[in-house]
Tab-separated table of C-alpha atoms in Angstrom:
chain	number	residue	atom	x	y	z
A	1	MET	CA	-24.040	11.813	28.784
A	2	LEU	CA	-21.626	14.608	27.831
A	3	ALA	CA	-18.763	12.114	27.746
A	4	MET	CA	-20.736	9.788	25.451
A	5	VAL	CA	-21.533	12.652	23.057
A	6	LEU	CA	-17.837	13.583	23.003
A	7	LEU	CA	-16.903	9.983	22.246
A	8	MET	CA	-19.443	9.785	19.408
A	9	VAL	CA	-18.123	12.975	17.815
A	10	ALA	CA	-14.522	11.796	18.260
A	11	ALA	CA	-15.316	8.418	16.686
A	12	PHE	CA	-17.036	10.000	13.674
A	13	ALA	CA	-14.094	12.366	13.138
A	14	SER	CA	-11.668	9.458	13.529
A	15	GLY	CA	-13.576	7.425	10.951
A	16	VAL	CA	-13.341	10.303	8.475
A	17	LEU	CA	-9.634	10.855	9.200
A	18	ASN	CA	-8.828	7.145	8.844
A	19	ALA	CA	-10.561	7.123	5.462
A	20	VAL	CA	-8.592	10.141	4.236
A	21	ALA	CA	-5.073	9.487	5.507
A	22	GLY	CA	-5.101	7.614	8.813
A	23	GLY	CA	-4.360	8.824	12.319
A	24	GLY	CA	-7.865	8.426	13.732
A	25	ALA	CA	-6.537	6.787	16.901
A	26	PHE	CA	-4.942	10.116	17.806
A	27	ILE	CA	-8.483	11.452	18.332
A	28	THR	CA	-10.257	8.514	19.982
A	29	PHE	CA	-7.431	7.555	22.344
A	30	PRO	CA	-7.262	10.922	24.167
A	31	ALA	CA	-11.080	11.172	24.058
A	32	LEU	CA	-11.352	7.885	25.941
A	33	LEU	CA	-8.748	9.061	28.445
A	34	PHE	CA	-10.813	12.225	28.955
A	35	ALA	CA	-13.895	10.053	29.557
A	36	GLY	CA	-12.043	8.332	32.402
A	37	VAL	CA	-11.003	5.083	30.705
A	38	PRO	CA	-7.564	3.809	31.919
A	39	PRO	CA	-4.700	4.148	29.372
A	40	VAL	CA	-4.274	0.516	28.259
A	41	SER	CA	-8.044	-0.027	28.170
A	42	ALA	CA	-8.416	3.223	26.199
A	43	ASN	CA	-5.852	2.012	23.673
A	44	VAL	CA	-7.613	-1.346	23.306
A	45	SER	CA	-11.120	0.176	23.201
A	46	SER	CA	-10.037	2.713	20.567
A	47	THR	CA	-8.812	-0.071	18.278
A	48	VAL	CA	-11.995	-2.111	18.702
A	49	ALA	CA	-14.264	0.910	18.177
A	50	LEU	CA	-12.527	2.079	14.995
A	51	PHE	CA	-12.395	-1.354	13.344
A	52	PRO	CA	-15.987	-1.302	11.951
A	53	GLY	CA	-15.347	2.148	10.464
A	54	GLN	CA	-12.228	0.871	8.716
A	55	MET	CA	-14.188	-2.016	7.231
A	56	ALA	CA	-16.820	0.434	5.974
A	57	SER	CA	-14.112	2.547	4.322
A	58	ALA	CA	-12.452	-0.533	2.789
A	59	TRP	CA	-15.803	-1.546	1.273
A	60	ALA	CA	-16.200	1.935	-0.200
A	61	TYR	CA	-12.735	1.577	-1.795
A	62	ARG	CA	-13.286	-1.995	-3.069
A	63	ASN	CA	-13.006	-1.077	-6.764
A	64	GLU	CA	-9.742	0.824	-6.259
A	65	ILE	CA	-8.298	-2.098	-4.278
A	66	ARG	CA	-9.154	-4.546	-7.076
A	67	GLY	CA	-7.148	-2.342	-9.439
A	68	VAL	CA	-3.880	-2.668	-7.473
A	69	THR	CA	-1.404	-4.717	-9.536
A	70	GLU	CA	1.984	-3.439	-8.352
A	71	VAL	CA	1.940	-5.532	-5.163
A	72	SER	CA	0.373	-8.794	-4.008
A	73	VAL	CA	-2.682	-7.789	-1.998
A	74	THR	CA	-2.894	-11.365	-0.640
A	75	ALA	CA	0.717	-11.343	0.631
A	76	PHE	CA	0.247	-7.916	2.222
A	77	SER	CA	-2.982	-9.108	3.854
A	78	VAL	CA	-1.376	-12.190	5.415
A	79	VAL	CA	1.592	-10.187	6.719
A	80	SER	CA	-0.758	-7.571	8.181
A	81	LEU	CA	-2.878	-10.189	9.964
A	82	VAL	CA	0.116	-11.940	11.530
A	83	GLY	CA	1.785	-8.680	12.527
A	84	GLY	CA	-1.451	-7.394	14.049
A	85	VAL	CA	-1.713	-10.471	16.275
A	86	VAL	CA	1.895	-10.092	17.427
A	87	GLY	CA	1.331	-6.424	18.248
A	88	ALA	CA	-1.886	-7.159	20.140
A	89	VAL	CA	-0.165	-9.768	22.293
A	90	LEU	CA	2.632	-7.299	23.058
A	91	LEU	CA	0.113	-4.642	24.100
A	92	LEU	CA	-1.676	-7.005	26.470
A	93	THR	CA	1.593	-8.005	28.158
A	94	THR	CA	3.703	-4.835	28.205
A	95	PRO	CA	3.213	-1.081	28.828
A	96	ASP	CA	2.839	1.109	25.723
A	97	ARG	CA	5.043	4.076	26.742
A	98	ALA	CA	8.051	2.964	24.692
A	99	PHE	CA	6.104	2.778	21.420
A	100	ALA	CA	4.160	5.948	22.166
A	101	GLY	CA	7.441	7.856	22.504
A	102	LEU	CA	8.330	6.900	18.929
A	103	VAL	CA	5.082	8.212	17.440
A	104	PRO	CA	6.270	11.737	16.412
A	105	TRP	CA	9.474	10.374	14.859
A	106	LEU	CA	7.585	7.699	12.948
A	107	LEU	CA	5.109	10.295	11.694
A	108	LEU	CA	7.937	12.627	10.637
A	109	PHE	CA	9.675	9.857	8.699
A	110	ALA	CA	6.485	8.574	7.058
A	111	THR	CA	5.267	12.036	6.050
A	112	ALA	CA	8.662	12.886	4.560
A	113	VAL	CA	8.815	9.643	2.559
A	114	PHE	CA	5.276	10.086	1.244
A	115	ALA	CA	5.992	13.706	0.270
A	116	VAL	CA	9.171	12.718	-1.575
A	117	GLY	CA	7.375	9.920	-3.414
A	118	SER	CA	4.451	12.144	-4.365
A	119	PHE	CA	6.278	15.321	-5.403
A	120	MET	CA	9.844	14.185	-6.211
A	121	PRO	CA	9.399	10.906	-8.133
A	122	ALA	CA	12.947	10.943	-9.544
A	123	LEU	CA	14.425	10.922	-6.050
A	124	ALA	CA	11.882	8.368	-4.821
A	125	ALA	CA	12.883	5.994	-7.634
A	126	ARG	CA	16.373	5.751	-6.123
A	127	LEU	CA	14.900	4.734	-2.753
A	128	ARG	CA	12.587	2.068	-4.124
A	129	LEU	CA	12.130	-1.088	-2.032
A	130	GLY	CA	12.076	-4.620	-3.414
A	131	GLY	CA	9.190	-7.056	-2.990
A	132	ARG	CA	10.572	-8.844	0.077
A	133	SER	CA	11.818	-5.637	1.689
A	134	VAL	CA	8.428	-3.945	1.529
A	135	LEU	CA	6.790	-7.025	3.088
A	136	VAL	CA	9.281	-6.905	5.969
A	137	VAL	CA	8.502	-3.202	6.424
A	138	GLN	CA	4.770	-3.947	6.343
A	139	PHE	CA	5.201	-6.662	8.973
A	140	VAL	CA	6.937	-4.212	11.326
A	141	ILE	CA	4.200	-1.636	10.688
A	142	ALA	CA	1.550	-4.295	11.403
A	143	ILE	CA	3.158	-5.119	14.755
A	144	TYR	CA	3.096	-1.422	15.624
A	145	GLY	CA	-0.487	-1.236	14.375
A	146	GLY	CA	-1.628	-4.056	16.640
A	147	TYR	CA	0.278	-2.500	19.546
A	148	PHE	CA	-0.661	1.175	19.326
A	149	GLY	CA	-1.918	2.009	15.835
A	150	GLY	CA	-1.434	5.778	15.782
A	151	GLY	CA	0.084	6.865	12.481
A	152	ILE	CA	0.064	3.483	10.746
A	153	GLY	CA	-1.746	5.005	7.762
A	154	PHE	CA	1.164	7.345	7.063
A	155	LEU	CA	3.685	4.551	7.592
A	156	MET	CA	1.897	2.283	5.104
A	157	LEU	CA	1.547	5.053	2.528
A	158	ALA	CA	5.288	5.648	2.922
A	159	ALA	CA	6.067	1.959	2.399
A	160	LEU	CA	3.824	1.754	-0.672
A	161	THR	CA	5.452	4.916	-2.021
A	162	LEU	CA	8.896	3.336	-1.686
A	163	PHE	CA	7.589	0.298	-3.541
A	164	GLY	CA	6.605	2.490	-6.470
A	165	LEU	CA	2.853	3.062	-6.145
A	166	ARG	CA	1.707	6.568	-7.115
A	167	ASP	CA	-2.096	6.403	-7.482
A	168	ILE	CA	-3.169	7.966	-4.192
A	169	HIS	CA	-6.704	6.542	-4.333
A	170	ALA	CA	-5.471	2.980	-4.932
A	171	MET	CA	-2.835	3.433	-2.203
A	172	ASN	CA	-5.450	4.799	0.172
A	173	GLY	CA	-7.822	1.913	-0.452
A	174	LEU	CA	-5.080	-0.680	0.081
A	175	ARG	CA	-3.878	1.151	3.196
A	176	ILE	CA	-7.371	1.092	4.694
A	177	LEU	CA	-7.840	-2.617	3.930
A	178	LEU	CA	-4.482	-3.548	5.486
A	179	ALA	CA	-5.138	-1.381	8.540
A	180	ALA	CA	-8.526	-3.058	8.960
A	181	LEU	CA	-6.951	-6.509	8.705
A	182	MET	CA	-4.188	-5.837	11.240
A	183	ASN	CA	-6.673	-4.196	13.578
A	184	GLY	CA	-9.108	-7.050	13.010
A	185	ALA	CA	-6.493	-9.514	14.207
A	186	ALA	CA	-5.821	-7.292	17.212
A	187	VAL	CA	-9.563	-6.890	17.883
A	188	ALA	CA	-9.994	-10.680	18.003
A	189	ALA	CA	-7.261	-10.906	20.641
A	190	PHE	CA	-8.622	-7.919	22.585
A	191	CYS	CA	-12.165	-9.295	22.690
A	192	LEU	CA	-10.841	-12.418	24.418
A	193	SER	CA	-9.380	-10.240	27.161
A	194	ASP	CA	-11.147	-8.087	29.731
A	195	ALA	CA	-9.435	-4.875	28.596
A	196	VAL	CA	-12.264	-3.540	26.388
A	197	SER	CA	-14.524	-0.889	27.946
A	198	TRP	CA	-17.668	-2.020	26.130
A	199	PRO	CA	-20.190	0.772	26.891
A	200	GLU	CA	-17.931	3.450	25.376
A	201	THR	CA	-16.701	1.153	22.601
A	202	ALA	CA	-20.187	0.221	21.373
A	203	VAL	CA	-21.287	3.850	21.102
A	204	MET	CA	-18.102	4.841	19.275
A	205	ALA	CA	-18.271	1.923	16.826
A	206	VAL	CA	-21.574	3.124	15.372
A	207	SER	CA	-20.225	6.644	14.831
A	208	ALA	CA	-16.986	5.273	13.377
A	209	ILE	CA	-18.917	3.332	10.715
A	210	ALA	CA	-20.726	6.495	9.615
A	211	GLY	CA	-17.510	8.511	9.596
A	212	GLY	CA	-15.551	5.806	7.793
A	213	TYR	CA	-17.997	5.530	4.915
A	214	ALA	CA	-18.551	9.275	4.655
A	215	GLY	CA	-14.801	9.950	4.657
A	216	ALA	CA	-14.113	7.397	1.929
A	217	TYR	CA	-16.993	8.673	-0.203
A	218	ALA	CA	-15.670	12.236	0.026
A	219	ALA	CA	-11.988	11.340	-0.424
A	220	LYS	CA	-12.605	9.443	-3.679
A	221	ARG	CA	-14.175	12.552	-5.192
A	222	VAL	CA	-11.167	14.750	-4.490
A	223	SER	CA	-8.508	15.048	-7.196
A	224	ARG	CA	-5.339	12.966	-6.736
A	225	ASP	CA	-3.091	16.036	-6.445
A	226	VAL	CA	-5.329	17.612	-3.817
A	227	MET	CA	-5.450	14.330	-1.874
A	228	LYS	CA	-1.652	14.182	-1.793
A	229	TRP	CA	-1.505	17.676	-0.313
A	230	VAL	CA	-4.222	16.769	2.194
A	231	VAL	CA	-2.287	13.684	3.312
A	232	VAL	CA	0.978	15.627	3.673
A	233	SER	CA	-0.763	18.466	5.532
A	234	ILE	CA	-2.381	16.079	8.014
A	235	GLY	CA	0.949	14.316	8.487
A	236	VAL	CA	2.791	17.574	9.169
A	237	GLY	CA	0.072	18.752	11.557
A	238	LEU	CA	0.027	15.527	13.569
A	239	THR	CA	3.830	15.367	13.638
A	240	LEU	CA	4.104	18.904	15.007
A	241	TYR	CA	1.343	18.267	17.520
A	242	PHE	CA	2.981	15.178	18.982
A	243	PHE	CA	6.460	16.700	19.033
A	244	ILE	CA	5.066	19.702	20.932
A	245	ARG	CA	2.995	17.547	23.260
A	246	GLY	CA	5.982	15.323	23.945
A	247	ALA	CA	8.216	18.330	24.669
A	248	GLY	CA	5.722	19.676	27.136
A	249	ALA	CA	5.216	16.374	28.945
């Protein structure tokens, strides 16, 4: 019972964090490990449990997503779906240690790019990606998202920043939708396997929905400048945490 309560709290917090800036898997994955779920099953179960919360957040951001004109939402969606399937297949056939070792470096890079784009627009303009380049980057992120998922929110915000988007609420809404799509593709593949630990996953999914909607509702009412600082702060905190945890492993 204590483990289930912990998982519910972790899922709610992850739903909120995913709605604000991403990184919710960094809470649910270790929580599932603590509850005794094996590593690969914990990774799979975390993705399945958080998916409904991401959909709830995407629905809350639907108006902001409709307002995105700088990029093709349809093209990004297709790339995210395909990449998510590829990543899910990789996870089910290979160990995840190699990708997990890259997490702190990916977070460091993504946080730095987002910070530059948000607070140093003149410099960011020189680093701007073209339409095809940003789709290639999104495809790679989607593969990683289907495989492990931790930190994909920061990576997508970084890619959108390099493409020239600056409205943090529109970027956040698009990021959540794309994360939900790539995870949805992965969830479909995972549900066909026997890797999902369903008792824990079902309990967490309900809490993730509540956290996802609550997080999106709150985030949209925060000023754009404050949201940028919140995103950067979370990115720095998670980067430091995983560098320290990796050094002590």
